[in-house]
mmCIF file with all atom_site columns, C-alpha atoms in Angstrom:
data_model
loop_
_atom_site.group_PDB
_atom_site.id
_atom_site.type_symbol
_atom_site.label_atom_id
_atom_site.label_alt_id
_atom_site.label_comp_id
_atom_site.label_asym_id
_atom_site.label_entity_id
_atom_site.label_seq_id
_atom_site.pdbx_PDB_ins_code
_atom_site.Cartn_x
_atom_site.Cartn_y
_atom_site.Cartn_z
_atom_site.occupancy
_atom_site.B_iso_or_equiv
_atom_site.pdbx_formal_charge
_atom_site.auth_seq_id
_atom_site.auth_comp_id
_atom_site.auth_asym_id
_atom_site.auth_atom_id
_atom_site.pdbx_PDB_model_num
ATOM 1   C CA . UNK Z 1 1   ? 99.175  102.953 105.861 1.00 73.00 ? 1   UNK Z CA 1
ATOM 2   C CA . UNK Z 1 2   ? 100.113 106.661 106.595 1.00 77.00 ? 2   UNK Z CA 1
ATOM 3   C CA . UNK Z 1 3   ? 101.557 106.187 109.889 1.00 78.00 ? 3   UNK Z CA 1
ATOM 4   C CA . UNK Z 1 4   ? 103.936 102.832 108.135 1.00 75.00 ? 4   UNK Z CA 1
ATOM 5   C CA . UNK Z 1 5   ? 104.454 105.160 105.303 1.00 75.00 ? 5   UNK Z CA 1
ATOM 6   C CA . UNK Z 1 6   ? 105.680 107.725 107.796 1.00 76.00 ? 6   UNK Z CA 1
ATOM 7   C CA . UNK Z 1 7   ? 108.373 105.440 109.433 1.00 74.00 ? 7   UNK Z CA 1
ATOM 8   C CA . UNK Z 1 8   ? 109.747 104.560 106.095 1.00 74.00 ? 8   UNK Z CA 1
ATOM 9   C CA . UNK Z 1 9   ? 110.165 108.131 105.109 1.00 74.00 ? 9   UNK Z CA 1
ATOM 10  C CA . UNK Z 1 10  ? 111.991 108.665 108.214 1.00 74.00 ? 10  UNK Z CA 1
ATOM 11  C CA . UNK Z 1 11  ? 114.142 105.573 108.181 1.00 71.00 ? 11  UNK Z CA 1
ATOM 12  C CA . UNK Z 1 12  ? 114.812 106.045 104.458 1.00 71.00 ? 12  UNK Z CA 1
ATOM 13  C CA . UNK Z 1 13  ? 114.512 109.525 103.290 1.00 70.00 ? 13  UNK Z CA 1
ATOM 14  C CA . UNK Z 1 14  ? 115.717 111.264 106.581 1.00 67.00 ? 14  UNK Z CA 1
ATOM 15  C CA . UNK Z 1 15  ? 118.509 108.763 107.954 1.00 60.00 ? 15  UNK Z CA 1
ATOM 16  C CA . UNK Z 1 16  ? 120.618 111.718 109.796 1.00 56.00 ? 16  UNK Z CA 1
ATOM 17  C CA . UNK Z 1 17  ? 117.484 113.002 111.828 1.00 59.00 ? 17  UNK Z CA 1
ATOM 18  C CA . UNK Z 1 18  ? 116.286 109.389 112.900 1.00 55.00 ? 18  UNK Z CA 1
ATOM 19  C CA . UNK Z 1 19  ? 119.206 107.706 113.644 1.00 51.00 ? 19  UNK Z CA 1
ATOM 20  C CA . UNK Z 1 20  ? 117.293 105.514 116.151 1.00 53.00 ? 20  UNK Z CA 1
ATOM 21  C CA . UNK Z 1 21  ? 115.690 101.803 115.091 1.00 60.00 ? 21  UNK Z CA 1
ATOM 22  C CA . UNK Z 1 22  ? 112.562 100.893 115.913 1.00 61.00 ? 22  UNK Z CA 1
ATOM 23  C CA . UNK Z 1 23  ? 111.616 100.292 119.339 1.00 69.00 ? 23  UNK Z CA 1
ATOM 24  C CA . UNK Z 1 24  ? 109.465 98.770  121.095 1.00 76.00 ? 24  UNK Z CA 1
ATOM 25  C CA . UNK Z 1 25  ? 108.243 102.147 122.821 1.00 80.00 ? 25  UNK Z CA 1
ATOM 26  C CA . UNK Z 1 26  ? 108.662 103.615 119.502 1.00 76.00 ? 26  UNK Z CA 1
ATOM 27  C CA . UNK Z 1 27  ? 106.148 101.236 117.728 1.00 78.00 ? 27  UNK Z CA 1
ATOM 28  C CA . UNK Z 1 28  ? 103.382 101.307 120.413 1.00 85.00 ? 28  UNK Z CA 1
ATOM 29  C CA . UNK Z 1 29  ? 103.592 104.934 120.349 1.00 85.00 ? 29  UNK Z CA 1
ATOM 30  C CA . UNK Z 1 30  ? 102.834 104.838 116.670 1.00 84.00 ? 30  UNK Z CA 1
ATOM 31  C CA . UNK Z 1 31  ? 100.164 102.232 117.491 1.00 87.00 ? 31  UNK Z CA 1
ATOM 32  C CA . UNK Z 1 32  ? 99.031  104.927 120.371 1.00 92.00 ? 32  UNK Z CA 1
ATOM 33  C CA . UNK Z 1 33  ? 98.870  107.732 117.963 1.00 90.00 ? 33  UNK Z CA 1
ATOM 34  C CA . UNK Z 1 34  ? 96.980  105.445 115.688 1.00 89.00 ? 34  UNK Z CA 1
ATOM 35  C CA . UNK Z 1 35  ? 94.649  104.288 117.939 1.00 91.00 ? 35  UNK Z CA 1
ATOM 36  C CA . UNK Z 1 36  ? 93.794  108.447 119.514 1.00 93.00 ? 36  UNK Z CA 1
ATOM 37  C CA . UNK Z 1 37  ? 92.935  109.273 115.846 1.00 91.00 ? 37  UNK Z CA 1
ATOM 38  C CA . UNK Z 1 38  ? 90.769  106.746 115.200 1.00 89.00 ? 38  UNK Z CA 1
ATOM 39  C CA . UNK Z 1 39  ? 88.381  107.545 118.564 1.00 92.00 ? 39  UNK Z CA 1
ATOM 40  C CA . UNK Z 1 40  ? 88.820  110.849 117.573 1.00 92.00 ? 40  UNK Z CA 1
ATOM 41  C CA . UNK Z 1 41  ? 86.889  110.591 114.391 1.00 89.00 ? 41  UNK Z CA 1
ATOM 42  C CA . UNK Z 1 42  ? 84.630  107.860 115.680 1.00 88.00 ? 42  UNK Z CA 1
ATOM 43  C CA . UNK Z 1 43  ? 83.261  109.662 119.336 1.00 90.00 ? 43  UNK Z CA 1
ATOM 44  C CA . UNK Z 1 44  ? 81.644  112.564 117.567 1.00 88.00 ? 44  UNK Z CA 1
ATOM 45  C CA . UNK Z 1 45  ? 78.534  111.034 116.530 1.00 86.00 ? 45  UNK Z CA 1
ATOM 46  C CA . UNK Z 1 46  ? 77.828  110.051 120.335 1.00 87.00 ? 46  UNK Z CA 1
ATOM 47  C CA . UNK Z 1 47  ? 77.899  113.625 121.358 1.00 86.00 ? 47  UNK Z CA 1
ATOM 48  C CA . UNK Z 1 48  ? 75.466  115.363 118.671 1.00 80.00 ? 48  UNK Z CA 1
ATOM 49  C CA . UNK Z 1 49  ? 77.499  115.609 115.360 1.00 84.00 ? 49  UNK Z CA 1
ATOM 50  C CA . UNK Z 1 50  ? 76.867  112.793 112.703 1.00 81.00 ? 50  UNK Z CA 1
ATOM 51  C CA . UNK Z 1 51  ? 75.437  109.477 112.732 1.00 81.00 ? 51  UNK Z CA 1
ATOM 52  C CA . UNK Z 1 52  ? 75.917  105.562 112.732 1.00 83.00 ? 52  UNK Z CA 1
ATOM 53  C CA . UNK Z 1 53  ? 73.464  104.217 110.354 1.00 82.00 ? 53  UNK Z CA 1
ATOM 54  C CA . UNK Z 1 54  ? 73.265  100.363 108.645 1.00 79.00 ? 54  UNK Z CA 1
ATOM 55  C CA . UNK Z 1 55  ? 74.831  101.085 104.995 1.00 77.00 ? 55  UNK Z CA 1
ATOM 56  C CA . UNK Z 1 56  ? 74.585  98.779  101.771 1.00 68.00 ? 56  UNK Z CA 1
ATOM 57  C CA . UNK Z 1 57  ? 72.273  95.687  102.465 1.00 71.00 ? 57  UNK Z CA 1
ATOM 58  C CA . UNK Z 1 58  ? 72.121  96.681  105.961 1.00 74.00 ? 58  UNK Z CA 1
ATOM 59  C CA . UNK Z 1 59  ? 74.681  94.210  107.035 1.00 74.00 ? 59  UNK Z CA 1
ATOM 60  C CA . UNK Z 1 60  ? 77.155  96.668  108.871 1.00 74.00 ? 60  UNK Z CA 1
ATOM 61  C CA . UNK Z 1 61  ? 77.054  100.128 110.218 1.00 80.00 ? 61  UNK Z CA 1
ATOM 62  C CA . UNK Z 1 62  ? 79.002  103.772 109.031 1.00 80.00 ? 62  UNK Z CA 1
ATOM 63  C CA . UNK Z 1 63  ? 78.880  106.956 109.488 1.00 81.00 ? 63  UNK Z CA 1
ATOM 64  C CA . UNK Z 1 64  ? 75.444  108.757 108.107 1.00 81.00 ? 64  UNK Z CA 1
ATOM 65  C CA . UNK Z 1 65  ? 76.766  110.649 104.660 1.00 80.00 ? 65  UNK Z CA 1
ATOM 66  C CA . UNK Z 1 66  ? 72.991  110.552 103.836 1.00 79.00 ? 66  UNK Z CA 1
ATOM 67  C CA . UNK Z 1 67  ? 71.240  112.922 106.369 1.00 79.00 ? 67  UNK Z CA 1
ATOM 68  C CA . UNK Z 1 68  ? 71.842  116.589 105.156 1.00 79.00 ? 68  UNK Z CA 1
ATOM 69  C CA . UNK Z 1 69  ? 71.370  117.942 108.863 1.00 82.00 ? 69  UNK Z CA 1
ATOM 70  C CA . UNK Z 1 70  ? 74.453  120.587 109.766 1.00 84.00 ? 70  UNK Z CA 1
ATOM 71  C CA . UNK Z 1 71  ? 76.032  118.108 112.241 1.00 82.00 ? 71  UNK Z CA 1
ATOM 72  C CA . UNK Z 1 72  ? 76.548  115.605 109.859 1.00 84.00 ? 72  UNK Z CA 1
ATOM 73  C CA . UNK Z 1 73  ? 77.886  117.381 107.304 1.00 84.00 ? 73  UNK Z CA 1
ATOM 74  C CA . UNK Z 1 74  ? 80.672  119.423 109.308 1.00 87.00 ? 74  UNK Z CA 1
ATOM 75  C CA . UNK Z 1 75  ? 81.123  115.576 110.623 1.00 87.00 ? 75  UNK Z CA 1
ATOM 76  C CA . UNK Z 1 76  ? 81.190  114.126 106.845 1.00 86.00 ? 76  UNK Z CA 1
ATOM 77  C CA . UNK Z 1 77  ? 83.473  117.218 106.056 1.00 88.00 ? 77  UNK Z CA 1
ATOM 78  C CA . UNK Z 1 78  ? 86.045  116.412 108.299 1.00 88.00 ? 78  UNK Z CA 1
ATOM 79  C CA . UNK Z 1 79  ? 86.356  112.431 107.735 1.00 87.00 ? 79  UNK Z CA 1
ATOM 80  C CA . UNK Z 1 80  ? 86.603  113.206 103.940 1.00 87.00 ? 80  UNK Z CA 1
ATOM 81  C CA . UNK Z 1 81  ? 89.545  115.377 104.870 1.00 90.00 ? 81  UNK Z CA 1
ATOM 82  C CA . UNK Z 1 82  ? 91.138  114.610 107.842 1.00 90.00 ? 82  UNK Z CA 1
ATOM 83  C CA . UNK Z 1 83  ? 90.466  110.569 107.321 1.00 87.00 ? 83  UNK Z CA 1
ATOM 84  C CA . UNK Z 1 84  ? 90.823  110.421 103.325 1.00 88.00 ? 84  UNK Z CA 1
ATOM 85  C CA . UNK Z 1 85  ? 92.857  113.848 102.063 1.00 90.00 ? 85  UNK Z CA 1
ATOM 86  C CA . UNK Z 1 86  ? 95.373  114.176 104.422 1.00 90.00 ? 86  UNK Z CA 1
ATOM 87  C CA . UNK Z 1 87  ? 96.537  110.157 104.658 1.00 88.00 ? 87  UNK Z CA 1
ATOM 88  C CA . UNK Z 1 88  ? 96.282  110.002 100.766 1.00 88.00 ? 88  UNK Z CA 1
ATOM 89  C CA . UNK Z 1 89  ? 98.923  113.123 100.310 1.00 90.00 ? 89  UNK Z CA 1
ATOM 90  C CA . UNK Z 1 90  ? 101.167 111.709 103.500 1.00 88.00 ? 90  UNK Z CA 1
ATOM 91  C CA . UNK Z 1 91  ? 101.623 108.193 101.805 1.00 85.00 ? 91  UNK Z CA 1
ATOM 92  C CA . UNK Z 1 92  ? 102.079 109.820 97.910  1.00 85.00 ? 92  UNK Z CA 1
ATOM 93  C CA . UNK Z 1 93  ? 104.405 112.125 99.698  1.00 87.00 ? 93  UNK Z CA 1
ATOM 94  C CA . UNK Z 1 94  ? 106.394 109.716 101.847 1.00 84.00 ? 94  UNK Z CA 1
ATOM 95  C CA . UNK Z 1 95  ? 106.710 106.880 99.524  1.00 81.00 ? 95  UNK Z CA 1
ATOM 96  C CA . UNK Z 1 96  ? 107.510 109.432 96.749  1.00 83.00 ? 96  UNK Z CA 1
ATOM 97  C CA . UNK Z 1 97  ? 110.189 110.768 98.733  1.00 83.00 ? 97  UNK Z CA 1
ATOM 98  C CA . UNK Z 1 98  ? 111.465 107.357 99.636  1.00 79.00 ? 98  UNK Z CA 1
ATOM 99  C CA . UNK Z 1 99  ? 111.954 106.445 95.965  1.00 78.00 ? 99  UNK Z CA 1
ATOM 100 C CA . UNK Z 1 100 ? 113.876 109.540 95.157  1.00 81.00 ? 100 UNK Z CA 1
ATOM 101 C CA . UNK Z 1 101 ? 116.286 108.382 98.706  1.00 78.00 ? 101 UNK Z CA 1
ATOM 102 C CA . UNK Z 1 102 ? 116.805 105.530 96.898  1.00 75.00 ? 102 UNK Z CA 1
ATOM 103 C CA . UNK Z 1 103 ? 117.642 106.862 93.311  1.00 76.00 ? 103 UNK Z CA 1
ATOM 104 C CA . UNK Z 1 104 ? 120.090 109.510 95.116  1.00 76.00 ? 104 UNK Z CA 1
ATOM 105 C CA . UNK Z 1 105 ? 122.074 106.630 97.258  1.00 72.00 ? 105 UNK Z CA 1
ATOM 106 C CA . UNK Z 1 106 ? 122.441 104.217 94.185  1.00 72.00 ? 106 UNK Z CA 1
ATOM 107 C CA . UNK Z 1 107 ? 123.782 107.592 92.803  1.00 72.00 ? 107 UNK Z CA 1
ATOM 108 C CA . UNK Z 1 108 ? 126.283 108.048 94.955  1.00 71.00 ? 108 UNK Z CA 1
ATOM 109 C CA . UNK Z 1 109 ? 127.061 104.913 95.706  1.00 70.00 ? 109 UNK Z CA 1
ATOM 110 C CA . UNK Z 1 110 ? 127.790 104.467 91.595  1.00 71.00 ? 110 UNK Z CA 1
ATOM 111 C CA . UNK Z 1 111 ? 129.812 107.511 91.997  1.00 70.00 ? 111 UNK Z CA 1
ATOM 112 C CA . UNK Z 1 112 ? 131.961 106.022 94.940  1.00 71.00 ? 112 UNK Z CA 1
ATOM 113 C CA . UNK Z 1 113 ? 131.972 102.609 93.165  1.00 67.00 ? 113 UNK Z CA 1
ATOM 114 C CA . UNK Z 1 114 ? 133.984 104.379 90.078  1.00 66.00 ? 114 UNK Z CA 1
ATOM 115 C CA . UNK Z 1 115 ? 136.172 106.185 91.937  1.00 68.00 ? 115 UNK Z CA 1
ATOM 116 C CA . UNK Z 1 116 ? 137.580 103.015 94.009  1.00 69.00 ? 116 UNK Z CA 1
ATOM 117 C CA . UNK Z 1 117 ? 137.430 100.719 90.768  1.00 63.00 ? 117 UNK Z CA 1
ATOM 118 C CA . UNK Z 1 118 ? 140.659 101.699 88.986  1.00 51.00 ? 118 UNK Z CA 1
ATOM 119 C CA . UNK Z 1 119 ? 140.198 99.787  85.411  1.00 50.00 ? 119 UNK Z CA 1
ATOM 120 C CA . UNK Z 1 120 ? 136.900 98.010  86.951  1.00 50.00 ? 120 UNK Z CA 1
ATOM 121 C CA . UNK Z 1 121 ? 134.395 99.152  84.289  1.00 51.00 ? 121 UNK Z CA 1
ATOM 122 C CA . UNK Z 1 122 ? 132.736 96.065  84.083  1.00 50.00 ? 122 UNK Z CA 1
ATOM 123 C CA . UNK Z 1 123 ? 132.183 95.824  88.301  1.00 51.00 ? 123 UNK Z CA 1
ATOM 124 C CA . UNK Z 1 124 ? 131.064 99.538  87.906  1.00 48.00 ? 124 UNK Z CA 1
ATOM 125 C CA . UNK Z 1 125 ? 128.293 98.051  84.844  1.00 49.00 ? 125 UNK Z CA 1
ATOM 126 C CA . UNK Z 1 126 ? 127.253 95.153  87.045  1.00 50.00 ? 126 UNK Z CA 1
ATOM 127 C CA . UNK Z 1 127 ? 126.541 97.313  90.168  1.00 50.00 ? 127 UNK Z CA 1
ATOM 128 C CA . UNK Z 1 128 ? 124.613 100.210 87.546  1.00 49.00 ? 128 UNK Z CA 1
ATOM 129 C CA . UNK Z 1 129 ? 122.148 97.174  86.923  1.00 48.00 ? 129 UNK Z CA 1
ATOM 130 C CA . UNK Z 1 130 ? 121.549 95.702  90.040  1.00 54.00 ? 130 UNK Z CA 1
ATOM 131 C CA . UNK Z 1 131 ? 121.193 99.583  91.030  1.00 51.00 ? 131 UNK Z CA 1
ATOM 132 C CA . UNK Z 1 132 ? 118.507 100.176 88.833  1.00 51.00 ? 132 UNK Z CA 1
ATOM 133 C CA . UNK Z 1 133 ? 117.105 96.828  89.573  1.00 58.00 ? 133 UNK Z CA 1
ATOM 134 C CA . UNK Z 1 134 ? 116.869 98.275  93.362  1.00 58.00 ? 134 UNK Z CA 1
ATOM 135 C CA . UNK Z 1 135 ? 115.152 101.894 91.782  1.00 53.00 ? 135 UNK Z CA 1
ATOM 136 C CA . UNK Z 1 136 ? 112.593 99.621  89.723  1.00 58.00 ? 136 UNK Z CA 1
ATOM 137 C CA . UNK Z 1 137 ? 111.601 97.718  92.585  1.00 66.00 ? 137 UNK Z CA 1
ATOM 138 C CA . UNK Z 1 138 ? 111.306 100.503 95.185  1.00 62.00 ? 138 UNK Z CA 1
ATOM 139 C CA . UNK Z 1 139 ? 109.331 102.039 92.818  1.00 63.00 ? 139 UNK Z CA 1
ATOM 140 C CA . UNK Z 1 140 ? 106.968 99.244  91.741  1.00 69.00 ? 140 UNK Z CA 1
ATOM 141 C CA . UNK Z 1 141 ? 106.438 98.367  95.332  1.00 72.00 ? 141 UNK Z CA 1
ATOM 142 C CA . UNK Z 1 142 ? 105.681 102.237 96.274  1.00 69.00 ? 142 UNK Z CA 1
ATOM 143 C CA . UNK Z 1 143 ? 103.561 102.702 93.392  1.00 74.00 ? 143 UNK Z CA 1
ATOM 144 C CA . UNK Z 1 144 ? 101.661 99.217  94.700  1.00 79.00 ? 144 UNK Z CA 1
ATOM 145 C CA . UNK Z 1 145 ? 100.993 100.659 98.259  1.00 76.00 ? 145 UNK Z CA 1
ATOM 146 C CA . UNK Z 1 146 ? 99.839  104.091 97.164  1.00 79.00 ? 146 UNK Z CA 1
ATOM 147 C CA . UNK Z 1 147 ? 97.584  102.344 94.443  1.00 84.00 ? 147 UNK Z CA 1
ATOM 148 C CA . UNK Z 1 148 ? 96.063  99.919  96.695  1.00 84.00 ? 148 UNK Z CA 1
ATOM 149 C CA . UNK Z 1 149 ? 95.219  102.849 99.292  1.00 82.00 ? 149 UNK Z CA 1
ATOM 150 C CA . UNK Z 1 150 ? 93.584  104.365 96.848  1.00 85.00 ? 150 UNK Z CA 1
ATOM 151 C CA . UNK Z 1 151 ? 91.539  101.949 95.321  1.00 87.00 ? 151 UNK Z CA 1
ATOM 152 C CA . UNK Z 1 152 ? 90.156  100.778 98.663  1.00 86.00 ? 152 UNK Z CA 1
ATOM 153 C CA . UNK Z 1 153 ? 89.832  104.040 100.041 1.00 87.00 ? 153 UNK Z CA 1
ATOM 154 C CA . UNK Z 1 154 ? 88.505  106.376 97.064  1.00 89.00 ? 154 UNK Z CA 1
ATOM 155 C CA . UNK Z 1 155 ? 85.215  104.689 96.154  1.00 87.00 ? 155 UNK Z CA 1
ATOM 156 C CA . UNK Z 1 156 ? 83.987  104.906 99.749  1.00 86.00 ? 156 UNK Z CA 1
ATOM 157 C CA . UNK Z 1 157 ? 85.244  109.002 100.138 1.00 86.00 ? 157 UNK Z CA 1
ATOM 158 C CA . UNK Z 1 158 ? 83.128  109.111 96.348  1.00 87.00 ? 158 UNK Z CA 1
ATOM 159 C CA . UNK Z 1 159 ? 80.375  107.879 97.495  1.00 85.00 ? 159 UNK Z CA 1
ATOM 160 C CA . UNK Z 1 160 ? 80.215  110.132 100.523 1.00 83.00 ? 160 UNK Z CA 1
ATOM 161 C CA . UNK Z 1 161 ? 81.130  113.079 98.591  1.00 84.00 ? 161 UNK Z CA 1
ATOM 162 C CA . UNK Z 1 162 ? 78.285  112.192 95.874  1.00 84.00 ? 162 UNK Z CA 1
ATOM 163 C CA . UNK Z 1 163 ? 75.847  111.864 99.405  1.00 81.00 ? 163 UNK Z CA 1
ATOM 164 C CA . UNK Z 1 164 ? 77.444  114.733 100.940 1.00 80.00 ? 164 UNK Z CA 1
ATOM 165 C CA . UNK Z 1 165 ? 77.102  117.298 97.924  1.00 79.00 ? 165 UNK Z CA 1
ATOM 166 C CA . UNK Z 1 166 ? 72.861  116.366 97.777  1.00 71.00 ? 166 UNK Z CA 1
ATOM 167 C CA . UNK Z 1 167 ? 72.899  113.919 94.682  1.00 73.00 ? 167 UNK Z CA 1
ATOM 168 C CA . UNK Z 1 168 ? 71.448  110.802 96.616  1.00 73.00 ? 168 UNK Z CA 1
ATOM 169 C CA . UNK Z 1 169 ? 69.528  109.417 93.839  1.00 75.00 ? 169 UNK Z CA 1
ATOM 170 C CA . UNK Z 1 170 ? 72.514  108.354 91.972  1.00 73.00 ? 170 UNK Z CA 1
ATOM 171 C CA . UNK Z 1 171 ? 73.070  105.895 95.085  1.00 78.00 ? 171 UNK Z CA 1
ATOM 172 C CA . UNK Z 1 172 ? 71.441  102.326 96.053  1.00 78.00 ? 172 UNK Z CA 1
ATOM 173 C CA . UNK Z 1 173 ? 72.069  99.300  97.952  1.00 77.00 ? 173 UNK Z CA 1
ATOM 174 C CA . UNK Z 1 174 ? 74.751  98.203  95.365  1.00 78.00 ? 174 UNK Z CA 1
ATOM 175 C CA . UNK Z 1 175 ? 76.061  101.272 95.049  1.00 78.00 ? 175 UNK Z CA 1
ATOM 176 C CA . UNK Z 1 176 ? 76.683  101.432 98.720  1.00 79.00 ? 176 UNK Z CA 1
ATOM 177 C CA . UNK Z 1 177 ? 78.014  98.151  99.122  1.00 81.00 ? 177 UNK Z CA 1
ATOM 178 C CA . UNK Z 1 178 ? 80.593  97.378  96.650  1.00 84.00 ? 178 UNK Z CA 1
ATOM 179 C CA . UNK Z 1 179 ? 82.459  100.415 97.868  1.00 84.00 ? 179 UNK Z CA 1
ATOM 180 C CA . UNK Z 1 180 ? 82.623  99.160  101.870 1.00 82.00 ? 180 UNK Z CA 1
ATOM 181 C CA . UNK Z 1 181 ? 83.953  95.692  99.893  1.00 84.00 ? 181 UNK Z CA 1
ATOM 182 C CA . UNK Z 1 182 ? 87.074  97.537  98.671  1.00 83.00 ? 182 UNK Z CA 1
ATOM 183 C CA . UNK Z 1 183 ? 87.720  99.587  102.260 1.00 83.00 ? 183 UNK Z CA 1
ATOM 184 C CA . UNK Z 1 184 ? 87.352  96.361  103.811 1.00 82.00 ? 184 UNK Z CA 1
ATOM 185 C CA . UNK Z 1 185 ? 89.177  94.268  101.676 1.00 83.00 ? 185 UNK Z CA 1
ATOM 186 C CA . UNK Z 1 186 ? 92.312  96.273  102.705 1.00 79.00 ? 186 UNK Z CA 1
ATOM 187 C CA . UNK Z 1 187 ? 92.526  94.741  106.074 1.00 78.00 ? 187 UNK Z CA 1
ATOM 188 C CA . UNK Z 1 188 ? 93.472  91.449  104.188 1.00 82.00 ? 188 UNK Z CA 1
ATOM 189 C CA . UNK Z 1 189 ? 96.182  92.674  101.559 1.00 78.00 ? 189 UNK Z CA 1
ATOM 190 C CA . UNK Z 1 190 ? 97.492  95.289  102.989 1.00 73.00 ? 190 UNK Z CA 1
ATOM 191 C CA . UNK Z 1 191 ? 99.412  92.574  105.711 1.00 76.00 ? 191 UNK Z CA 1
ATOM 192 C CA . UNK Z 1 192 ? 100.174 90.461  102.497 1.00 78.00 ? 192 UNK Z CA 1
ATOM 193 C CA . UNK Z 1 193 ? 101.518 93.300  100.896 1.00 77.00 ? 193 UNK Z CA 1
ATOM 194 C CA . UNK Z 1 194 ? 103.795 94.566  103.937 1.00 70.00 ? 194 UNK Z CA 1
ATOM 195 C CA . UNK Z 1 195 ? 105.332 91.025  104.728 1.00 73.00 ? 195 UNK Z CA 1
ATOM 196 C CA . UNK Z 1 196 ? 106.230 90.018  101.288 1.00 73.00 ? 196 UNK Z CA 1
ATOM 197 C CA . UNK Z 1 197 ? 107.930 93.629  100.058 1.00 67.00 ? 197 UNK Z CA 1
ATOM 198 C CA . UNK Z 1 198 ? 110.071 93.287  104.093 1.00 60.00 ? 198 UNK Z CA 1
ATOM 199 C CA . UNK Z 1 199 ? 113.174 91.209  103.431 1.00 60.00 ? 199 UNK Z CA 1
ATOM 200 C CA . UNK Z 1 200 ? 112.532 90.071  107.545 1.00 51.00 ? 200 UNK Z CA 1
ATOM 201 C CA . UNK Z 1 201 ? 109.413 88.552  106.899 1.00 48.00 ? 201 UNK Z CA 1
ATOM 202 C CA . UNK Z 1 202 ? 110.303 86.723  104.476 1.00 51.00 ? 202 UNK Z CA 1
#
């Protein structure tokens, strides 16, 4: 979600400094980056610092945000930041700057509309509300993306913050569980989501 919200920002928000389309290269070194990330949050427990332990009703495996040992919390510590904190401020800031691209070109393209429609005051109305048709759905769909990151996302990083500040006993099977529903559940709307708001796709 960051690293999509991070191409949009730069198509969008910073046309003059990424002139270039999408590439082939260009994508798979997104993927790349994506994919060095990920192993570099998931190797630690392998060489001393945090755990993988069966979570909820012991039908999948996560890191251990249970064990209070100093190598799991530094390792606990950094996921909540490095794997929650920083995507969750990238996408609110990328998609937030995207919307406001989009509210300053239906500006100025309002602006140059008036100025080459001599006596056209009614083309000039029609274009202001498809233009804030355009700003409405931007919006909504922005708004969608960062909400649905967050609610798959925030009851996990809750729970481990609950685990990771000592107060275990307000956690239990259920407790456990319902949260790795949400995270997981992303892998099935987010694609949804993503085709349907691209004009391409559909």
């Amino acid at each position: 979600n960051a690293m999509i919200g991070l191409d949009r920002y730069f198509v969008i928000a910073q046309p003059f400094q990424n002139l270039k389309r999408m590439t082939s290269s260009r994508a798979m070194g997104m993927i790349f980056l994506v994919w060095v990330w990920s192993i570099i949050w998931s190797v630690p427990p392998f060489f001393g610092y945090g755990s993988y332990v069966p979570e909820g009703f012991q039908t999948s495996c996560t890191f251990d945000y249970l064990s209070q040992n100093r190598g799991n919390i530094l390792f606990n510590v950094g996921m909540y930041v490095f794997c929650y904190l920083v995507p969750v401020f990238v996408i609110i800031y990328c998609y937030y700057n995207i919307v406001k691209a989009v509210r300053r070109h239906e500006i100025e393209m309002m602006k140059l509309a008036e100025k080459l429609c001599e006596g056209g005051t009614r083309t000039v109305r029609m274009k202001s509300g498809d233009n804030k048709k355009s700003d409405v759905k931007a919006a909504k769909m922005s708004l969608l993306i960062v909400f649905l990151y967050l609610l798959a996302w925030t009851p996990y990083a809750i729970i481990a913050l609950v685990a990771l500040t000592g107060n275990r006993n307000h956690l239990n099977p259920y407790t456990s569980e319902l949260p790795v529903l949400f995270a997981k559940s992303s892998a099935v709307y987010n694609p949804i989501i993503y085709a349907i708001s691209h004009p391409k796709f559909r």
